[in-house]
Coordinates of C-alpha atoms and ligand atoms in Angstrom, one line a residue:
Chain A
M1 CA -69.4 -96.1 -109.2
A2 CA -68.5 -96.6 -113.0
E3 CA -64.8 -96.1 -114.2
I4 CA -64.0 -94.8 -117.4
R5 CA -61.0 -95.0 -119.6
L6 CA -60.4 -93.2 -123.0
L7 CA -59.4 -96.2 -125.7
S8 CA -59.4 -94.1 -128.8
E9 CA -60.8 -90.7 -129.6
G10 CA -64.5 -90.9 -128.8
I11 CA -64.1 -94.6 -127.9
F12 CA -64.5 -95.7 -124.1
E13 CA -64.2 -98.5 -121.7
I14 CA -66.8 -98.2 -118.8
T15 CA -66.0 -100.6 -116.0
K16 CA -69.3 -100.8 -113.8
D17 CA -70.0 -104.7 -112.8
K18 CA -68.2 -105.6 -116.1
R19 CA -66.1 -103.9 -118.6
Q20 CA -67.9 -102.5 -121.7
L21 CA -67.1 -100.6 -124.8
A22 CA -69.0 -97.4 -125.1
T23 CA -69.4 -94.1 -127.3
P24 CA -71.1 -90.8 -126.0
N25 CA -74.4 -90.7 -127.1
L26 CA -75.0 -88.1 -129.6
D27 CA -78.8 -88.4 -129.4
P28 CA -79.2 -88.5 -125.5
G29 CA -82.1 -90.7 -124.2
K30 CA -82.2 -92.7 -127.2
V31 CA -81.5 -96.2 -127.6
V32 CA -80.8 -97.4 -131.5
Y33 CA -80.6 -101.4 -131.1
G34 CA -81.2 -102.5 -127.5
E35 CA -77.9 -101.4 -126.3
K36 CA -77.8 -100.0 -122.8
L37 CA -77.2 -96.4 -121.7
V38 CA -74.9 -95.6 -118.9
S39 CA -74.1 -92.0 -117.7
V40 CA -70.7 -91.2 -116.2
E41 CA -69.9 -87.7 -114.9
G42 CA -72.7 -86.1 -116.6
T43 CA -72.2 -87.7 -119.9
E44 CA -74.6 -90.3 -121.3
Y45 CA -72.7 -93.3 -123.0
R46 CA -74.0 -96.0 -125.3
T47 CA -72.7 -99.5 -124.8
W48 CA -71.1 -100.9 -127.9
D49 CA -71.2 -104.9 -128.4
P50 CA -68.1 -106.0 -130.2
R51 CA -70.0 -109.2 -131.2
R52 CA -72.5 -107.0 -133.3
S53 CA -70.0 -104.9 -134.7
K54 CA -66.8 -105.6 -136.7
L55 CA -65.5 -102.0 -135.8
G56 CA -66.2 -102.4 -132.1
A57 CA -64.4 -105.8 -132.3
M58 CA -61.5 -104.0 -134.1
V59 CA -61.0 -101.6 -131.1
L60 CA -60.8 -104.6 -128.8
K61 CA -58.5 -106.3 -131.0
K62 CA -56.4 -103.3 -130.6
F63 CA -56.5 -101.8 -133.9
N64 CA -55.6 -98.2 -134.2
I65 CA -59.1 -96.7 -135.1
P66 CA -58.2 -93.4 -136.9
L67 CA -61.4 -91.3 -136.2
R68 CA -61.3 -87.7 -134.7
K69 CA -64.2 -85.9 -133.9
D70 CA -64.6 -84.0 -137.3
S71 CA -63.5 -87.0 -139.4
K72 CA -65.3 -87.6 -142.7
V73 CA -66.3 -91.2 -143.1
L74 CA -67.4 -93.3 -146.2
Y75 CA -69.3 -96.3 -144.7
L76 CA -70.0 -99.1 -146.9
G77 CA -72.6 -101.6 -146.0
A78 CA -74.5 -99.6 -143.5
A79 CA -77.3 -102.3 -142.9
S80 CA -79.5 -100.9 -140.2
G81 CA -77.0 -98.5 -138.6
T82 CA -75.9 -100.9 -135.6
T83 CA -72.4 -99.7 -136.1
V84 CA -73.1 -96.4 -137.9
S85 CA -74.7 -95.3 -134.8
H86 CA -71.1 -95.7 -133.0
V87 CA -69.4 -93.9 -135.8
S88 CA -71.7 -91.0 -135.7
D89 CA -71.4 -90.7 -132.0
I90 CA -67.5 -90.8 -132.3
V91 CA -67.3 -88.3 -135.4
F92 CA -69.9 -86.1 -133.7
E93 CA -68.6 -82.9 -135.8
G94 CA -67.8 -84.8 -138.8
A95 CA -70.0 -86.6 -141.5
V96 CA -70.8 -90.4 -142.2
Y97 CA -71.9 -91.0 -145.6
S98 CA -73.8 -94.2 -145.3
V99 CA -74.0 -96.6 -148.2
E100 CA -76.5 -99.6 -148.3
F101 CA -77.9 -101.1 -151.3
A102 CA -80.6 -103.2 -149.6
P103 CA -84.0 -101.0 -149.5
R104 CA -85.3 -103.2 -146.7
S105 CA -82.1 -102.5 -144.4
M106 CA -82.3 -98.9 -145.6
R107 CA -85.8 -98.7 -144.5
D108 CA -84.9 -99.3 -140.8
F109 CA -81.8 -97.1 -141.2
V110 CA -83.6 -94.0 -142.1
G111 CA -85.1 -93.4 -138.7
L112 CA -81.7 -93.4 -137.2
A113 CA -80.4 -91.2 -140.0
S114 CA -83.1 -88.7 -139.8
R115 CA -82.2 -88.1 -135.9
R116 CA -78.5 -87.5 -136.5
K117 CA -77.4 -84.8 -138.5
N118 CA -74.1 -86.1 -139.3
I119 CA -75.5 -89.2 -141.2
F120 CA -75.9 -88.9 -144.9
P121 CA -77.7 -92.2 -146.1
I122 CA -77.1 -93.3 -149.5
L123 CA -79.2 -96.3 -151.0
A124 CA -76.6 -97.6 -153.8
D125 CA -74.4 -100.2 -154.8
A126 CA -70.9 -99.8 -153.4
G127 CA -69.4 -101.2 -156.4
K128 CA -70.5 -98.2 -158.1
P129 CA -68.9 -95.4 -156.5
D130 CA -69.7 -93.1 -159.6
S131 CA -73.2 -93.5 -158.6
Y132 CA -72.6 -91.3 -155.5
A133 CA -69.7 -89.3 -156.8
H134 CA -71.9 -86.2 -156.9
I135 CA -72.6 -86.2 -153.2
V136 CA -69.6 -87.6 -151.4
E137 CA -66.7 -85.6 -150.7
P138 CA -63.1 -86.8 -150.0
V139 CA -63.1 -88.8 -146.8
D140 CA -60.5 -89.4 -143.8
L141 CA -61.8 -93.0 -143.5
I142 CA -63.3 -95.6 -145.6
F143 CA -64.7 -98.4 -143.7
Q144 CA -66.2 -101.5 -145.2
D145 CA -68.2 -104.3 -144.1
V146 CA -70.4 -105.6 -147.0
A147 CA -69.4 -109.3 -147.0
Q148 CA -69.2 -109.7 -150.7
P149 CA -67.1 -111.8 -152.6
N150 CA -65.7 -108.6 -154.6
Q151 CA -64.9 -106.8 -151.4
A152 CA -61.3 -105.8 -152.2
E153 CA -62.2 -104.6 -155.6
I154 CA -65.0 -102.7 -153.8
A155 CA -62.7 -101.0 -151.5
A156 CA -60.3 -100.2 -154.1
R157 CA -62.7 -98.4 -156.4
N158 CA -64.0 -96.2 -153.6
A159 CA -60.5 -95.4 -152.3
I160 CA -59.5 -94.2 -155.9
R161 CA -62.6 -92.0 -155.7
F162 CA -63.0 -90.8 -152.3
L163 CA -60.0 -91.5 -150.1
K164 CA -57.7 -88.6 -149.2
R165 CA -54.0 -89.4 -149.8
D166 CA -53.4 -89.6 -146.3
G167 CA -56.8 -91.4 -145.3
Y168 CA -57.3 -95.0 -144.0
L169 CA -59.2 -98.0 -145.2
L170 CA -60.5 -100.3 -142.4
L171 CA -62.0 -103.4 -143.9
S172 CA -63.7 -106.5 -142.6
I173 CA -63.2 -109.4 -144.7
K174 CA -65.5 -112.3 -144.4
A175 CA -64.2 -115.7 -145.2
R176 CA -67.2 -117.3 -146.0
S177 CA -68.8 -114.9 -148.5
I178 CA -65.8 -115.7 -150.6
D179 CA -65.4 -119.2 -151.1
T180 CA -66.6 -121.9 -149.0
A181 CA -64.0 -124.6 -150.2
A182 CA -60.8 -122.6 -149.3
S183 CA -59.9 -122.4 -145.7
P184 CA -60.2 -119.0 -144.3
K185 CA -56.6 -118.5 -144.0
E186 CA -55.9 -119.1 -147.5
I187 CA -58.7 -116.5 -148.3
F188 CA -57.3 -114.0 -146.0
T189 CA -53.9 -114.4 -147.9
E190 CA -55.6 -114.0 -151.0
E191 CA -57.5 -111.0 -150.3
V192 CA -54.8 -109.1 -148.6
K193 CA -52.7 -109.8 -151.8
K194 CA -55.5 -108.5 -153.9
L195 CA -55.6 -105.3 -151.6
E196 CA -51.8 -104.9 -152.1
K197 CA -51.5 -105.4 -155.7
A198 CA -54.6 -106.2 -157.9
F199 CA -55.8 -102.7 -158.1
E200 CA -54.6 -99.2 -158.8
P201 CA -53.6 -97.7 -156.5
G202 CA -52.4 -100.5 -154.0
F203 CA -52.9 -100.5 -150.2
E204 CA -50.2 -100.6 -147.9
I205 CA -51.4 -103.0 -145.2
L206 CA -50.9 -101.8 -141.6
T207 CA -52.7 -104.3 -139.4
A208 CA -54.4 -107.5 -140.4
R209 CA -55.7 -109.6 -137.5
D210 CA -58.8 -112.1 -137.2
L211 CA -61.7 -110.9 -135.3
V212 CA -61.9 -113.7 -132.9
P213 CA -63.8 -114.3 -130.4
Y214 CA -66.0 -111.6 -131.6
H215 CA -66.6 -112.9 -134.8
E216 CA -65.5 -116.1 -136.5
D217 CA -64.0 -116.2 -140.0
H218 CA -63.4 -112.4 -140.3
L219 CA -60.3 -110.5 -140.9
G220 CA -59.9 -106.9 -139.9
V221 CA -57.4 -105.2 -142.1
L222 CA -56.2 -101.4 -141.6
A223 CA -54.6 -100.1 -144.7
K224 CA -53.6 -96.9 -146.5
L225 CA -52.7 -95.8 -150.0
K226 CA -49.4 -96.6 -151.3
E227 CA -47.2 -93.6 -151.4
Chain B
M1 CA -64.8 -79.3 -168.0
K2 CA -68.5 -79.6 -166.7
I3 CA -69.2 -81.1 -163.3
S4 CA -72.4 -82.4 -162.1
T5 CA -72.9 -82.1 -158.4
W6 CA -76.0 -82.6 -156.0
F7 CA -76.6 -78.7 -155.9
G8 CA -75.8 -77.7 -159.5
V9 CA -73.7 -78.1 -162.6
L10 CA -70.3 -76.4 -162.4
E11 CA -68.0 -75.2 -165.2
M12 CA -64.5 -75.6 -164.2
G13 CA -61.2 -74.1 -165.6
S14 CA -57.9 -76.2 -166.3
K15 CA -56.5 -75.2 -162.8
G16 CA -59.7 -76.3 -160.9
E17 CA -61.1 -72.8 -160.7
I18 CA -65.0 -72.4 -160.9
L19 CA -65.7 -70.6 -164.3
A20 CA -69.5 -70.8 -164.1
S21 CA -72.2 -72.5 -162.2
E22 CA -75.8 -73.3 -162.7
L23 CA -77.2 -74.0 -159.3
F24 CA -80.3 -75.7 -158.6
P25 CA -82.8 -74.2 -156.5
K26 CA -82.5 -75.0 -152.8
D27 CA -85.7 -77.1 -152.5
V28 CA -85.1 -80.4 -150.7
R29 CA -87.4 -82.4 -152.9
E30 CA -86.1 -80.7 -156.1
L31 CA -82.5 -81.3 -154.9
A32 CA -83.5 -84.8 -154.3
L33 CA -85.0 -85.6 -157.5
H34 CA -81.9 -84.0 -159.2
S35 CA -79.8 -86.4 -157.2
L36 CA -81.7 -89.3 -158.2
S37 CA -81.4 -88.4 -162.0
L38 CA -77.5 -88.1 -161.5
R39 CA -77.3 -91.6 -159.9
D40 CA -77.3 -93.3 -163.3
S41 CA -75.8 -90.8 -165.6
R42 CA -72.0 -91.2 -166.1
Q43 CA -71.7 -87.8 -167.4
N44 CA -69.8 -85.0 -165.7
L45 CA -68.6 -87.1 -162.8
P46 CA -66.5 -85.0 -160.5
P47 CA -62.9 -85.8 -160.7
E48 CA -61.4 -88.3 -158.2
G49 CA -60.9 -86.2 -154.9
F50 CA -63.0 -83.2 -155.8
D51 CA -64.1 -81.1 -152.6
L52 CA -67.7 -80.8 -153.1
K53 CA -68.3 -78.9 -150.2
A54 CA -65.5 -76.1 -150.6
A55 CA -67.1 -75.7 -154.4
A56 CA -70.8 -75.1 -152.7
V57 CA -69.4 -72.3 -150.7
E58 CA -67.2 -71.1 -153.4
C59 CA -70.0 -70.6 -156.0
R60 CA -72.0 -69.1 -153.2
F61 CA -74.7 -72.2 -153.2
V62 CA -74.4 -72.1 -149.4
D63 CA -73.0 -69.5 -147.2
S64 CA -71.3 -71.7 -144.7
L65 CA -70.3 -75.4 -144.3
S66 CA -72.9 -75.9 -141.6
E67 CA -75.7 -75.0 -144.0
Y68 CA -74.0 -77.4 -146.5
Y69 CA -74.0 -80.4 -144.3
S70 CA -77.6 -79.7 -143.0
L71 CA -78.8 -79.2 -146.5
L72 CA -77.2 -82.3 -147.9
H73 CA -78.5 -84.3 -144.9
E74 CA -82.1 -83.2 -145.6
V75 CA -81.6 -84.0 -149.4
T76 CA -79.9 -87.6 -148.9
L77 CA -82.7 -88.5 -146.4
D78 CA -85.3 -87.3 -148.9
T79 CA -83.7 -89.0 -151.8
V80 CA -83.5 -92.3 -149.9
K81 CA -87.1 -91.9 -149.0
I82 CA -88.2 -91.6 -152.6
Q83 CA -86.3 -94.8 -153.5
I84 CA -87.7 -96.6 -150.9
S85 CA -91.1 -95.9 -151.6
G86 CA -90.6 -96.8 -155.2
S87 CA -88.9 -100.3 -154.0
L88 CA -92.1 -102.0 -153.0
T89 CA -92.6 -103.3 -156.6
P90 CA -95.6 -105.5 -157.8
D91 CA -93.2 -108.5 -157.4
Q92 CA -92.3 -107.6 -153.8
R93 CA -95.9 -107.3 -153.2
I94 CA -96.5 -110.8 -154.3
I95 CA -93.5 -112.0 -152.2
Q96 CA -95.0 -110.5 -149.1
A97 CA -98.5 -112.3 -150.0
V98 CA -96.6 -115.7 -150.6
E99 CA -94.9 -115.4 -147.1
A100 CA -98.0 -114.2 -145.4
L101 CA -99.6 -117.4 -146.8
D102 CA -96.9 -119.5 -145.5
D103 CA -97.3 -118.2 -142.0
I104 CA -101.2 -118.4 -142.2
N105 CA -100.9 -122.1 -143.4
E106 CA -98.4 -122.8 -140.4
T107 CA -100.7 -121.0 -138.0
T108 CA -103.9 -122.6 -139.3
N109 CA -102.4 -126.2 -139.1
S110 CA -101.4 -125.7 -135.5
L111 CA -104.7 -124.2 -134.6
S112 CA -106.6 -126.7 -136.4
E113 CA -104.7 -129.6 -134.5
R114 CA -105.4 -127.9 -131.2
L115 CA -109.1 -127.7 -131.9
F116 CA -109.2 -131.2 -133.0
E117 CA -107.7 -132.4 -129.9
W118 CA -109.8 -130.2 -128.0
Y119 CA -113.2 -130.7 -129.5
G120 CA -112.2 -134.7 -129.3
G121 CA -112.9 -134.7 -125.9
Y122 CA -116.6 -133.8 -126.5
F123 CA -117.3 -135.6 -129.8
P124 CA -114.6 -137.8 -130.9
E125 CA -116.9 -139.5 -133.5
S126 CA -117.5 -136.6 -135.4
G127 CA -114.8 -137.7 -138.4
L128 CA -114.2 -134.0 -139.0
N129 CA -111.1 -131.8 -139.1
G130 CA -109.6 -128.7 -140.6
E131 CA -112.1 -126.2 -141.9
A132 CA -115.0 -128.6 -141.7
L133 CA -114.5 -129.3 -138.3
A134 CA -114.1 -125.5 -137.5
L135 CA -117.4 -124.9 -139.3
F136 CA -119.2 -127.6 -137.4
I137 CA -118.3 -126.2 -134.1
V138 CA -119.2 -122.6 -135.0
K139 CA -122.6 -123.9 -136.3
Y140 CA -123.7 -126.3 -133.3
G141 CA -121.1 -125.9 -130.4
S142 CA -122.4 -128.8 -128.4
R143 CA -123.2 -131.9 -130.1
E144 CA -126.5 -131.7 -128.4
N145 CA -127.5 -129.1 -130.8
V146 CA -126.7 -130.9 -134.2
A147 CA -129.7 -130.7 -136.1
T148 CA -131.8 -133.7 -136.9
D149 CA -131.5 -133.6 -140.5
D150 CA -127.6 -133.4 -140.2
P151 CA -125.9 -136.6 -141.2
L152 CA -123.9 -136.5 -138.0
C153 CA -126.9 -136.4 -136.0
L154 CA -127.0 -140.0 -134.8
K155 CA -123.2 -140.1 -134.1
A156 CA -123.9 -137.0 -132.1
R157 CA -126.4 -138.7 -130.2
D158 CA -124.7 -141.9 -129.2
S159 CA -121.1 -140.2 -128.9
M160 CA -118.9 -141.4 -126.1
G161 CA -117.7 -137.5 -125.6
A162 CA -118.2 -135.7 -122.4
K163 CA -120.8 -133.2 -121.9
L164 CA -119.9 -129.7 -123.0
E165 CA -120.4 -127.2 -120.7
A166 CA -121.7 -123.7 -121.3
A167 CA -118.3 -122.0 -120.5
D168 CA -116.2 -124.5 -122.4
E169 CA -118.6 -124.3 -125.5
M170 CA -118.3 -120.5 -125.5
L171 CA -114.5 -121.0 -125.5
L172 CA -114.4 -123.6 -128.3
K173 CA -116.8 -121.8 -130.5
G174 CA -114.8 -118.5 -130.3
F175 CA -111.7 -120.4 -131.2
A176 CA -113.4 -122.2 -134.0
E177 CA -114.4 -118.9 -135.3
S178 CA -110.8 -117.8 -135.4
V179 CA -109.9 -120.9 -137.3
C180 CA -112.5 -120.4 -139.7
S181 CA -111.4 -116.6 -140.3
L182 CA -108.2 -117.9 -140.8
Y183 CA -109.2 -120.2 -143.6
E184 CA -111.2 -117.2 -145.1
R185 CA -108.1 -115.2 -145.1
R186 CA -106.0 -117.9 -146.8
K187 CA -108.7 -117.9 -149.7
Q188 CA -108.2 -114.2 -149.9
I189 CA -104.5 -114.1 -150.2
E190 CA -104.8 -117.0 -152.8
A191 CA -107.4 -115.3 -154.7
Y192 CA -104.8 -111.8 -154.6
I193 CA -101.8 -114.0 -155.7
E194 CA -103.8 -115.3 -158.9
S195 CA -105.0 -112.1 -160.1
N196 CA -101.8 -110.3 -159.3
M197 CA -99.6 -112.9 -161.0
E198 CA -101.8 -113.1 -164.0
V199 CA -100.7 -108.9 -164.4
L200 CA -97.1 -109.1 -163.1
A201 CA -96.1 -112.5 -165.0
P202 CA -98.6 -113.9 -167.2
N203 CA -96.3 -116.3 -169.1
L204 CA -95.0 -117.9 -165.6
T205 CA -98.5 -118.1 -164.5
T206 CA -99.3 -120.1 -167.7
I207 CA -96.7 -122.4 -167.3
A208 CA -96.2 -122.8 -163.7
G209 CA -99.7 -121.8 -162.3
P210 CA -100.0 -118.6 -160.2
M211 CA -99.0 -120.3 -157.0
L212 CA -96.1 -122.1 -157.9
G213 CA -95.1 -119.2 -160.0
A214 CA -95.5 -116.7 -157.1
R215 CA -93.3 -119.2 -154.9
L216 CA -90.5 -119.2 -157.4
I217 CA -90.4 -115.4 -157.4
S218 CA -90.4 -115.4 -153.7
I219 CA -87.7 -117.9 -153.4
A220 CA -85.5 -116.2 -155.9
G221 CA -86.1 -112.9 -154.3
S222 CA -87.6 -110.5 -157.2
L223 CA -88.9 -111.4 -160.8
E224 CA -85.7 -109.8 -162.0
K225 CA -83.5 -112.6 -160.2
L226 CA -85.6 -115.3 -161.1
A227 CA -85.4 -114.1 -164.8
A228 CA -81.6 -113.9 -164.3
F229 CA -81.3 -117.7 -163.1
P230 CA -80.2 -120.5 -165.6
S231 CA -82.7 -123.1 -165.7
S232 CA -80.4 -125.4 -163.9
T233 CA -81.1 -123.4 -160.9
I234 CA -84.8 -123.0 -161.4
Q235 CA -84.8 -126.7 -161.3
V236 CA -83.7 -126.9 -157.9
I237 CA -84.6 -123.8 -156.1
G238 CA -86.8 -124.6 -153.0
A239 CA -84.6 -127.6 -152.5
S240 CA -82.3 -125.8 -150.1
K241 CA -83.9 -126.9 -147.2
A242 CA -83.8 -130.6 -148.3
L243 CA -80.0 -129.8 -149.3
F244 CA -79.1 -128.6 -145.9
K245 CA -80.9 -131.7 -144.1
H246 CA -79.0 -133.8 -146.7
L247 CA -75.7 -132.4 -145.5
R248 CA -76.5 -132.6 -142.0
S249 CA -78.2 -135.8 -141.5
R250 CA -77.8 -137.9 -144.6
A251 CA -81.1 -137.4 -145.8
P252 CA -81.5 -138.4 -149.6
S253 CA -80.2 -135.6 -151.7
P254 CA -82.7 -133.6 -153.2
K255 CA -83.3 -133.8 -157.2
H256 CA -85.9 -131.4 -157.6
G257 CA -86.8 -128.1 -155.9
V258 CA -90.2 -126.4 -155.7
I259 CA -91.2 -127.2 -159.4
F260 CA -91.7 -131.1 -158.4
S261 CA -95.2 -130.0 -157.4
H262 CA -95.9 -128.9 -160.9
P263 CA -98.6 -131.5 -162.2
L264 CA -96.4 -132.2 -165.3
I265 CA -93.7 -133.7 -163.1
N266 CA -95.9 -135.1 -160.5
T267 CA -98.2 -137.2 -163.1
S268 CA -95.2 -138.4 -165.2
P269 CA -93.7 -141.7 -164.6
W270 CA -91.0 -141.9 -162.4
W271 CA -88.4 -142.5 -165.0
V272 CA -88.9 -139.5 -167.1
R273 CA -89.2 -137.0 -164.1
G274 CA -85.8 -135.8 -164.5
K275 CA -86.3 -135.1 -168.3
V276 CA -89.3 -133.4 -167.9
A277 CA -88.2 -131.2 -164.8
R278 CA -85.4 -130.0 -166.9
A279 CA -87.6 -129.4 -170.0
L280 CA -90.1 -127.5 -167.5
A281 CA -87.3 -125.4 -165.8
A282 CA -86.2 -124.3 -169.2
K283 CA -89.6 -123.2 -170.0
L284 CA -90.0 -121.4 -166.8
S285 CA -86.9 -119.7 -167.4
L286 CA -87.7 -118.4 -170.6
A287 CA -91.3 -117.4 -169.3
A288 CA -89.8 -115.5 -166.5
R289 CA -87.5 -113.5 -168.8
I290 CA -90.3 -112.6 -171.1
D291 CA -92.6 -111.5 -168.2
F292 CA -89.3 -109.5 -166.7
Y293 CA -88.6 -107.9 -170.2
S294 CA -92.2 -107.3 -171.9
A295 CA -94.9 -108.8 -169.7
K296 CA -96.5 -109.9 -172.8
K297 CA -98.1 -112.9 -173.1
D298 CA -96.5 -115.3 -175.6
I299 CA -99.2 -117.9 -176.5
S300 CA -97.0 -120.3 -178.1
L301 CA -95.3 -121.1 -174.8
E302 CA -97.7 -123.5 -173.3
G303 CA -98.0 -125.6 -176.6
A304 CA -94.5 -126.0 -177.3
L305 CA -93.9 -127.3 -173.6
E306 CA -96.7 -129.8 -173.9
E307 CA -95.2 -130.9 -177.1
K308 CA -91.9 -131.3 -175.7
I309 CA -93.2 -133.4 -172.8
R310 CA -95.2 -135.5 -175.2
K311 CA -92.2 -136.2 -177.0
I312 CA -90.2 -137.3 -173.8
R313 CA -92.8 -139.4 -172.6
A314 CA -93.3 -141.2 -176.1
A315 CA -89.4 -141.8 -176.3
N316 CA -89.5 -143.4 -172.7
P317 CA -92.6 -145.6 -172.7
R318 CA -90.9 -148.0 -170.2
P319 CA -88.6 -147.9 -167.3
P320 CA -85.0 -148.2 -168.0
Q321 CA -83.6 -151.8 -167.9
K322 CA -80.7 -152.3 -165.7
R323 CA -77.7 -152.6 -167.9
Q324 CA -75.7 -156.0 -166.9
E325 CA -72.9 -155.9 -169.3
G326 CA -69.3 -155.0 -167.9
G327 CA -68.1 -151.6 -168.9
A328 CA -71.3 -149.8 -168.2
K329 CA -71.7 -147.3 -165.4
P330 CA -72.9 -149.2 -162.1
Q331 CA -76.4 -147.6 -162.1
K332 CA -77.2 -146.3 -158.6
K333 CA -80.7 -146.8 -157.6
R334 CA -82.7 -143.9 -158.5
R335 CA -85.7 -143.9 -155.9
K336 CA -85.2 -143.9 -152.4
Ligands
LIG401 C1 -72.5 -107.5 -142.4 S1 -73.7 -106.6 -143.0 C2 -73.1 -104.9 -142.1 C3 -73.3 -104.7 -141.0 C4 -72.9 -103.3 -140.4 N1 -71.9 -102.9 -140.6 C5 -73.1 -103.2 -138.8 O1 -72.0 -103.4 -138.1 O2 -73.9 -102.7 -138.4 C6 -73.4 -106.2 -144.5 C7 -74.4 -105.0 -145.5 O3 -73.8 -104.9 -146.4 C8 -74.6 -104.6 -147.5 N2 -74.1 -104.6 -148.8 C9 -73.5 -106.0 -149.4 N3 -73.1 -105.6 -150.7 C10 -73.4 -104.2 -150.8 C11 -73.0 -103.4 -151.8 N4 -72.4 -103.9 -153.0 N5 -73.3 -102.2 -151.8 C12 -73.7 -101.6 -150.5 N6 -74.3 -102.6 -149.7 C13 -74.0 -103.8 -149.7 C14 -75.6 -105.8 -147.0 O4 -76.9 -105.4 -147.6 C15 -75.7 -106.0 -145.6 O5 -76.6 -104.9 -145.2

């Protein structure tokens, strides 16, 4: 028998042989990227591999995940949608505005987006939020996983435009995309400082924790806008 | 104040109330096209924190939020599809062809080796390999069938190879046919690259030749990116494999990238190759820029490069002498 435990709204831990992270499948019967489907008490869940998802790793690293069933999310760096699919499961009555700038990744993402009503794909550069200002509404959460040198700036620009005053920013910072010479620790301190000060408005950092052992050289950050 | 949204243009009052609205027709394709045109216009941006969905309901574009979301879902999907179908630009097609060519070369080489090994058991003296061997096998199969007027006829008769049984002969012939068709495909792709490079990047094609030019675009990722590279980067692109190998295993550090295969470099004496590579990279960079921005052929380019190379060679007729006097930088051995 499978055991199930709620970790955060819409996010579960299922124990059946081994413990696994999972979200209720919004698109029953369909597998997105090779994950397993598990049924517990009449609900179908999709297992969620934290090694393939920074957000999944953040859940296991005990980040507070500020998502509700009707949250509006701006997701920057959607790639082919591995993590977006789980966010879409979690906010099944909400919206996931998913920005990705590589047409090749977007091509893979379209299939997923067309089957899930709460996904709104946007092929654009997240560094230019003006280019999708006519589409995106104010959001409760900005999730960002772009692995770019100017990731703090990208987050700030989007937050100014789209983040509700009481909304949150969840960010994955990749050390190696910034500078190969500096140590990851130095880079993380630097980036966190940037988030706090370098842009208007600054962020207040609530949690900053590495994502080891699921992702090497990655820092997860939960922040909100300064009052 | 005017605001552009995906569903129409709104005229807002000073307190944020909607004074007037010009709504677009509720047609997914039309809305998607509007949305695309708004991407690059910086005009009439909604203010920070503007609630689009509330405005859409208020101005009666939709009756409900659920209608708002389902229409927006259709529109964003359609927008992305339009963008994707436009993203397969001519340079991307050439890049696919270059990569297909690499795959075919790799496959052809390994299948050719297999065929060589395999047929070697029946006719080791043939002296043939590659496409010639494959064609030979398709034509004759067993060496017993070699025509009397074929130059290999005697060798075939006296061969120490085993007798090729009918079943094995059929297999080998079929395999050889596949190899032949891969060689065919390779020629076809090369011809495709040549003719398309001439259209896409005539200047780059003149300076680099179509294959090297296509390879440069492929490694850069697009003609646009190649045009944006400084010439010092063009000089070493394609060396990254060698660079990693160098870092990992102390292999010699790369001095040239793919442009080293250019005849102007590999026919130059070794002591001017660095200078020639720099001059060539500078012209390649210029050519890529002209191609990206105008795609018109600049006939002066080739002559200017040849003249430059001639001068470099004339100024450096002999290998440099090692300097013995103190004070001079100790010269590292240049060639490996
Ligand atoms: C590490 S991957 C994201 C993986 C994804 N979050 C997941 O877990 O499924 C980073 C993605 O961000 C995209 N990206 C990088 N810079 C971007 C930018 N400025 N705007 C939009 N997307 C960007 C890349 O194309 C890539 O697909």
